[in-house]
Coordinates of C-alpha atoms in Angstrom, one line a residue:
M1 CA 83.3 115.8 164.5
M2 CA 83.8 112.2 165.7
I3 CA 81.4 109.6 164.3
A4 CA 80.6 106.8 166.7
S5 CA 81.1 103.4 165.4
P6 CA 78.0 101.1 165.5
L7 CA 77.8 99.0 168.6
R8 CA 78.6 95.3 168.1
H9 CA 76.2 93.1 170.0
A10 CA 77.6 90.1 171.8
N11 CA 77.1 86.6 170.4
I12 CA 74.5 84.4 172.0
V13 CA 75.5 81.0 173.3
K14 CA 73.0 78.3 174.0
K15 CA 73.9 75.1 175.8
G16 CA 72.2 71.8 176.1
E17 CA 72.7 68.1 176.6
V18 CA 71.1 64.9 175.4
K19 CA 68.3 63.9 177.8
R20 CA 66.8 60.5 178.3
G21 CA 64.5 59.5 175.5
Q22 CA 65.9 62.1 173.1
G23 CA 67.4 61.5 169.7
L24 CA 70.1 63.8 168.2
Y25 CA 67.7 66.0 166.3
Q26 CA 65.5 66.5 169.3
A27 CA 68.5 67.5 171.4
L28 CA 69.6 70.0 168.7
K29 CA 66.1 71.5 168.7
S30 CA 66.6 72.3 172.4
I31 CA 69.3 74.8 171.4
D32 CA 67.2 76.1 168.5
I33 CA 68.9 74.2 165.6
D34 CA 66.2 73.1 163.2
N35 CA 66.3 69.9 161.2
K36 CA 67.6 71.5 158.0
Q37 CA 70.5 73.1 159.8
A38 CA 71.1 70.0 161.9
L39 CA 71.4 67.8 158.8
K40 CA 74.2 70.1 157.5
L41 CA 76.1 69.9 160.9
I42 CA 75.7 66.2 161.1
N43 CA 76.9 65.6 157.6
Q44 CA 79.9 67.8 158.4
L45 CA 80.8 65.8 161.5
R46 CA 80.0 62.3 160.4
D47 CA 83.6 61.4 159.6
E48 CA 84.8 62.7 163.0
V49 CA 82.0 61.8 165.4
E50 CA 80.2 58.4 165.8
F51 CA 76.7 59.7 166.5
S52 CA 75.6 56.0 166.8
K53 CA 77.2 56.2 170.2
L54 CA 75.0 59.1 171.3
K55 CA 74.2 58.9 175.1
V56 CA 72.5 60.8 177.8
G57 CA 74.6 63.7 179.0
D58 CA 76.5 64.4 175.7
R59 CA 76.9 68.1 175.6
L60 CA 75.8 70.5 172.8
E61 CA 76.6 74.2 172.4
A62 CA 75.5 76.6 169.7
T63 CA 76.7 80.2 169.2
Y64 CA 74.6 82.7 167.3
D65 CA 75.5 86.2 166.0
E66 CA 73.5 89.4 166.6
F67 CA 71.2 88.4 163.7
N68 CA 70.5 85.0 165.2
N69 CA 72.6 83.2 162.6
L70 CA 74.3 80.0 163.8
I71 CA 78.1 80.6 163.5
K72 CA 79.6 77.9 165.7
F73 CA 78.6 74.5 167.0
S74 CA 80.4 72.2 169.4
F75 CA 79.6 68.6 170.5
S76 CA 81.3 66.6 173.3
Q77 CA 80.8 63.0 174.4
N78 CA 83.4 63.2 177.2
E79 CA 85.2 65.6 179.4
Y80 CA 88.4 66.0 177.4
E81 CA 87.4 66.2 173.7
T82 CA 85.2 68.7 172.0
H83 CA 84.3 68.6 168.3
V84 CA 83.8 72.1 166.9
V85 CA 82.6 73.4 163.6
T86 CA 82.8 77.2 162.8
L87 CA 81.3 79.0 159.9
N88 CA 83.9 80.4 157.7
E89 CA 82.9 84.0 156.8
N90 CA 84.8 84.0 153.5
S91 CA 83.8 80.6 152.1
G92 CA 80.5 80.2 153.8
K93 CA 81.5 76.6 154.7
W94 CA 82.0 75.0 158.0
D95 CA 85.5 74.4 159.3
Y96 CA 86.2 71.5 161.7
S97 CA 88.5 71.5 164.7
L98 CA 89.1 69.2 167.7
E99 CA 89.7 70.8 171.1
E100 CA 91.5 68.5 173.6
L101 CA 92.3 69.1 177.3
E102 CA 95.6 67.9 178.7
T103 CA 95.4 64.4 180.1
Y104 CA 97.7 61.6 181.2
W105 CA 97.6 57.9 181.6
Q106 CA 98.1 56.1 184.9
P107 CA 98.3 52.3 185.5
R108 CA 96.1 50.5 188.1
M109 CA 96.3 46.8 189.0
I110 CA 93.5 44.9 190.6
E111 CA 93.9 41.3 191.9
G112 CA 92.1 39.0 194.2
Q113 CA 90.4 35.7 194.6
L114 CA 86.8 34.6 194.5
K115 CA 85.1 33.9 197.8
T116 CA 82.3 31.5 198.4
G117 CA 79.2 32.9 196.9
S118 CA 81.0 35.7 195.0
T119 CA 81.5 36.3 191.3
L120 CA 84.2 38.1 189.3
Q121 CA 81.6 40.6 188.2
D122 CA 80.4 41.4 191.7
D123 CA 84.0 41.7 193.0
L124 CA 85.0 44.2 190.3
L125 CA 81.8 46.2 190.8
A126 CA 82.5 46.3 194.5
L127 CA 85.8 47.9 193.8
G128 CA 84.1 50.9 192.1
L129 CA 84.8 50.1 188.5
E130 CA 82.4 51.3 185.9
R131 CA 80.0 48.6 184.7
S132 CA 81.3 49.0 181.1
V133 CA 84.8 48.2 182.3
V134 CA 83.6 45.2 184.3
N135 CA 81.7 43.9 181.3
E136 CA 84.7 44.2 179.1
V137 CA 86.9 42.2 181.6
V138 CA 84.2 39.5 182.0
N139 CA 83.5 39.3 178.2
V140 CA 87.2 38.8 177.4
L141 CA 87.5 36.0 179.9
L142 CA 84.2 34.4 178.9
C143 CA 85.9 33.4 175.6
K144 CA 88.1 31.1 177.6
V145 CA 86.4 30.4 180.9
N146 CA 82.9 28.9 181.5
F147 CA 82.2 30.7 184.8
R148 CA 78.8 29.0 185.3
M149 CA 80.4 25.5 185.2
H150 CA 84.0 26.0 186.3
A151 CA 84.3 29.0 188.6
R152 CA 85.2 28.0 192.2
A153 CA 86.0 29.8 195.4
G154 CA 89.7 30.4 195.6
D155 CA 90.1 31.1 191.8
R156 CA 92.5 34.0 191.3
Y157 CA 92.2 37.0 189.0
K158 CA 94.3 39.9 188.0
V159 CA 93.4 43.0 185.8
L160 CA 95.7 45.7 184.6
L161 CA 94.0 49.0 183.7
S162 CA 95.3 52.1 182.1
E163 CA 93.2 55.1 183.4
R164 CA 93.2 58.4 181.5
K165 CA 93.1 61.3 184.0
H166 CA 92.1 64.9 183.8
D167 CA 92.3 66.9 187.0
K168 CA 92.9 63.6 188.9
K169 CA 89.5 62.3 187.6
T170 CA 89.3 59.2 185.5
V171 CA 87.8 60.0 182.1
Q172 CA 88.7 56.9 180.1
T173 CA 89.8 53.3 181.0
K174 CA 91.6 50.7 178.9
V175 CA 91.7 47.1 180.0
L176 CA 95.3 46.1 179.1
F177 CA 95.6 42.7 180.7
T178 CA 93.3 40.1 182.2
S179 CA 94.3 36.9 183.9
Y180 CA 92.2 34.1 185.5
S181 CA 93.3 30.8 187.1
G182 CA 91.5 28.1 188.9
I183 CA 91.5 24.3 189.4
K184 CA 88.6 23.7 187.1
A185 CA 88.9 26.8 184.9
G186 CA 92.6 26.5 184.1
S187 CA 94.9 29.4 183.6
H188 CA 94.2 32.1 180.9
D189 CA 95.9 35.4 180.0
A190 CA 94.6 38.0 177.6
Y191 CA 96.4 41.2 176.3
F192 CA 95.0 44.3 174.8
Y193 CA 96.5 45.1 171.3
E194 CA 96.2 48.6 170.1
D195 CA 96.7 49.1 166.3
K196 CA 98.4 52.1 164.9
E197 CA 95.3 53.4 163.1
K198 CA 92.4 55.0 165.1
S199 CA 89.2 53.0 165.1
S200 CA 91.1 49.9 163.7
T201 CA 89.0 46.7 163.9
Y202 CA 92.3 45.0 164.9
T203 CA 92.3 46.8 168.2
A204 CA 91.1 44.1 170.6
H205 CA 92.1 41.5 173.1
Y206 CA 94.2 38.5 172.1
T207 CA 96.1 35.6 173.6
P208 CA 99.9 36.1 173.9
D209 CA 100.4 34.3 170.6
G210 CA 97.9 36.5 168.7
Q211 CA 94.7 34.3 168.8
A212 CA 91.5 36.4 168.8
L213 CA 89.3 35.9 171.8
I214 CA 86.3 35.0 169.7
N215 CA 85.8 31.4 168.6
A216 CA 83.7 32.3 165.5
G217 CA 82.5 35.4 163.8
L218 CA 82.2 37.3 160.5
R219 CA 85.2 39.3 159.3
Y220 CA 84.9 43.1 159.2
P221 CA 84.5 44.5 155.6
L222 CA 86.9 47.4 156.3
P223 CA 90.0 47.6 158.5
R224 CA 88.4 50.4 160.6
L225 CA 85.0 50.7 162.3
H226 CA 83.8 54.2 162.3
I227 CA 80.0 54.4 161.8
R228 CA 78.8 57.5 159.9
S229 CA 75.2 56.4 160.1
S230 CA 73.6 53.6 162.0
Y231 CA 70.8 51.1 161.3
G232 CA 67.2 52.2 161.7
W233 CA 65.1 55.3 161.1
R234 CA 67.0 58.4 160.3
M235 CA 67.0 61.7 158.4
H236 CA 68.4 60.9 155.0
P237 CA 71.7 62.8 154.6
V238 CA 70.8 63.8 150.9
T239 CA 67.0 64.2 150.8
G240 CA 66.5 65.3 154.4
R241 CA 63.5 63.0 154.7
R242 CA 62.9 60.5 157.4
A243 CA 63.6 57.0 156.0
M244 CA 64.5 53.5 157.2
H245 CA 68.2 52.8 156.9
R246 CA 68.6 49.1 156.3
G247 CA 72.3 48.9 157.1
I248 CA 75.2 50.9 158.5
D249 CA 77.4 53.4 156.7
L250 CA 81.1 52.9 157.4
R251 CA 83.7 55.6 157.0
G252 CA 86.2 54.8 154.2
R253 CA 88.6 56.4 151.8
T254 CA 88.0 56.2 148.0
G255 CA 89.9 53.2 146.7
E256 CA 90.2 51.4 150.1
R257 CA 89.7 47.7 149.7
V258 CA 86.4 46.1 150.7
H259 CA 86.4 42.5 152.0
A260 CA 83.7 39.8 152.0
V261 CA 82.6 39.2 155.6
A262 CA 82.3 35.5 155.0
A263 CA 82.7 32.9 152.3
G264 CA 79.8 32.6 149.8
K265 CA 78.4 33.0 146.3
V266 CA 78.0 36.4 144.6
I267 CA 74.3 36.7 143.7
M268 CA 74.4 40.4 142.7
S269 CA 77.0 42.6 141.1
T270 CA 75.5 45.6 139.4
Y271 CA 74.8 49.4 139.5
N272 CA 71.8 51.6 140.1
K273 CA 71.4 55.3 140.7
Y274 CA 70.7 55.0 144.4
A275 CA 73.1 52.3 145.7
G276 CA 75.7 52.9 143.0
N277 CA 78.0 50.0 142.4
K278 CA 76.7 47.2 144.7
I279 CA 77.4 43.6 145.5
A280 CA 75.5 40.9 147.4
I281 CA 76.9 37.6 148.7
R282 CA 74.8 34.6 149.8
H283 CA 76.6 32.8 152.6
R284 CA 76.4 29.1 153.5
D285 CA 74.0 29.6 156.3
G286 CA 71.5 31.3 154.0
S287 CA 72.2 34.9 155.2
T288 CA 73.2 37.6 152.7
S289 CA 75.6 40.5 153.0
Y290 CA 75.3 43.7 150.9
Y291 CA 78.0 46.3 149.9
Y292 CA 76.9 49.6 148.3
H293 CA 78.4 52.7 146.8
L294 CA 81.6 50.9 145.6
N295 CA 84.1 52.7 143.4
R296 CA 84.9 49.4 141.7
R297 CA 83.5 45.9 141.7
S298 CA 86.0 43.0 141.5
V299 CA 83.7 40.0 141.4
G300 CA 80.8 39.1 139.2
V301 CA 77.5 37.1 139.7
G302 CA 78.1 33.4 140.2
A303 CA 81.6 33.8 141.6
W304 CA 82.5 32.0 144.9
V305 CA 84.5 34.2 147.3
R306 CA 86.5 33.3 150.4
S307 CA 86.1 34.9 153.7
H308 CA 88.0 38.3 153.7
Q309 CA 88.5 38.2 150.0
V310 CA 88.7 41.6 148.3
I311 CA 85.5 42.2 146.4
G312 CA 85.8 45.9 145.5
T313 CA 86.8 49.3 146.7
V314 CA 85.2 52.1 148.7
G315 CA 83.6 54.8 146.6
A316 CA 80.9 57.5 146.3
T317 CA 78.7 56.1 143.5
G318 CA 75.0 56.5 143.7
R319 CA 73.1 59.0 145.9
V320 CA 75.6 59.9 148.6
T321 CA 77.3 62.9 150.3
G322 CA 80.8 61.4 150.1
P323 CA 82.8 58.2 150.0
H324 CA 81.8 55.5 152.4
L325 CA 80.6 51.8 152.5
H326 CA 77.0 51.0 153.1
F327 CA 77.0 47.5 154.7
G328 CA 73.7 45.6 155.0
F329 CA 72.7 42.2 156.1
K330 CA 69.7 39.9 155.7
D331 CA 69.2 36.8 157.9
R332 CA 68.5 33.4 156.4
R333 CA 64.7 34.2 156.3
G334 CA 65.5 37.3 154.1
R335 CA 64.8 39.9 156.8
W336 CA 67.0 43.0 157.1
M337 CA 68.9 43.1 160.4
N338 CA 71.4 45.4 162.1
P339 CA 74.8 44.1 161.0
L340 CA 76.2 45.1 164.4
N341 CA 74.1 42.4 165.9
K342 CA 76.4 39.9 164.2
R343 CA 79.6 39.0 166.0
M344 CA 82.5 40.3 163.8
I345 CA 86.3 40.1 164.1
A346 CA 89.2 41.6 162.2
T347 CA 91.1 38.3 162.1
P348 CA 91.1 35.0 163.9
K349 CA 94.9 35.4 164.4
L350 CA 97.3 38.3 164.1
K351 CA 100.1 37.9 161.6
G352 CA 103.2 39.7 160.3
E353 CA 103.7 43.2 161.5
R354 CA 100.7 43.2 163.7
L355 CA 101.8 40.0 165.5
A356 CA 105.2 41.6 166.1
N357 CA 103.6 44.7 167.4
L358 CA 101.4 42.6 169.8
R359 CA 104.5 40.9 171.2
T360 CA 106.2 44.3 171.8
Q361 CA 103.1 45.5 173.6
V362 CA 102.8 42.3 175.6
Q363 CA 106.4 42.9 176.9
K364 CA 105.6 46.5 177.8
I365 CA 102.5 45.3 179.7
K366 CA 104.5 42.6 181.5
G367 CA 107.1 45.3 182.4
T368 CA 104.4 47.5 183.9
I369 CA 103.0 44.6 185.9
A370 CA 106.5 43.9 187.2
D371 CA 106.9 47.6 188.2
L372 CA 103.6 47.5 190.1
E373 CA 104.5 44.3 191.9
I374 CA 107.7 46.0 193.1
S375 CA 105.7 49.0 194.2
K376 CA 103.7 46.9 196.6
D377 CA 106.7 46.9 198.9
S378 CA 107.9 50.4 198.0
K379 CA 107.1 53.9 199.3
Y380 CA 106.7 55.0 195.6
L381 CA 104.7 53.7 192.7
V382 CA 107.5 52.8 190.4
A383 CA 105.4 52.9 187.2
N384 CA 104.5 56.5 187.9
L385 CA 108.0 57.8 188.4
D386 CA 108.2 59.2 184.9
K387 CA 110.4 62.2 185.9
I388 CA 113.0 60.1 187.6
K389 CA 115.9 58.7 185.5
R390 CA 115.4 55.0 185.0
F391 CA 117.0 52.3 182.9
P392 CA 115.9 52.5 179.2
S393 CA 114.2 49.1 179.4
A394 CA 112.0 50.3 182.2
I395 CA 111.1 53.5 180.4
D396 CA 110.4 51.6 177.2
R397 CA 108.1 49.2 179.0
F398 CA 105.8 52.0 180.1
D399 CA 106.2 54.9 177.6
F400 CA 103.0 53.9 175.7
L401 CA 101.0 54.2 178.9
Q402 CA 102.3 57.6 179.9
E403 CA 101.7 59.3 176.6
E404 CA 100.2 62.7 177.2
N405 CA 97.4 64.1 175.0

């Protein structure tokens, strides 16, 4: 006699997206993930996803088994990347993976001149560029051009974009080059430098000789900027209780060097069971920066430190879920503030290997611009002919733009 095997019920998939006015926990509740389970998922994904950049339309998906147990969760902030955590049946832990769709990069050059009554911002928006891209272009040039005082009809501008495409749709845009010239404004060029490491604070716009396009600012405490937890009210990752987070948590590896964001005097260098090894530095303007959960402290109370001096290393001391740097900031009146409201830079000027890499990237960008200029009078877009044999120098100039992902 044959014994029928028990029927296996299909998994249940629930989909949702972040709606206007919702926080992450509220969005997760819409797909039946409670706060306790949500905290576990968020802690698992903090090192891969910057939830501080949560926006309307971000997609969520939860998969439940026949007993209504959550076995898979996915989160996507764009159309080509999905972060996935899957419950491992053997270990009972969550395994992380990143799913990526095939994309390609394509150059696009925009140039023109201001007309009477027009602005650079209005001209770029009229061309259909996303407002975030337009703001990036304008903010880069604002470091060199006083548009309110010096912009004139007839001023010329040029912008080179690299657009990431999926199914012929633009899903990401990089501003590689901006140029502006005018009788009053003068001539200014800015190039996008992309550092080797993802989320590097050195990835930014610079002049051709490596000068940062910010006149003044604090230095970043770490070489990368990946925010694990942002400033403000949050669910504490250890206690699960709602509490005010008076700083930002930055992803870091144990032993990674921590730098002073500005010159000042060390007013605290100690340990407690919550903040672990911690340091505070009073700066010349009366503000104070704080560095918690350090593995090692390299400076003591009373010491004077230089801007960007190493003051310790990243650790996991105190009450934490893993290694990171808690970075806090008080203004001159002693009030806590969001550190991201302070203007920060990686360096006022690139040096050494990074400066050499910038010069290489500048030459590639110039080569792409030259190709696009030639294409104006050609039937074909030269910079896109990646399947046609070309001289090595031409290929080298554009290979970093054509990288497929």
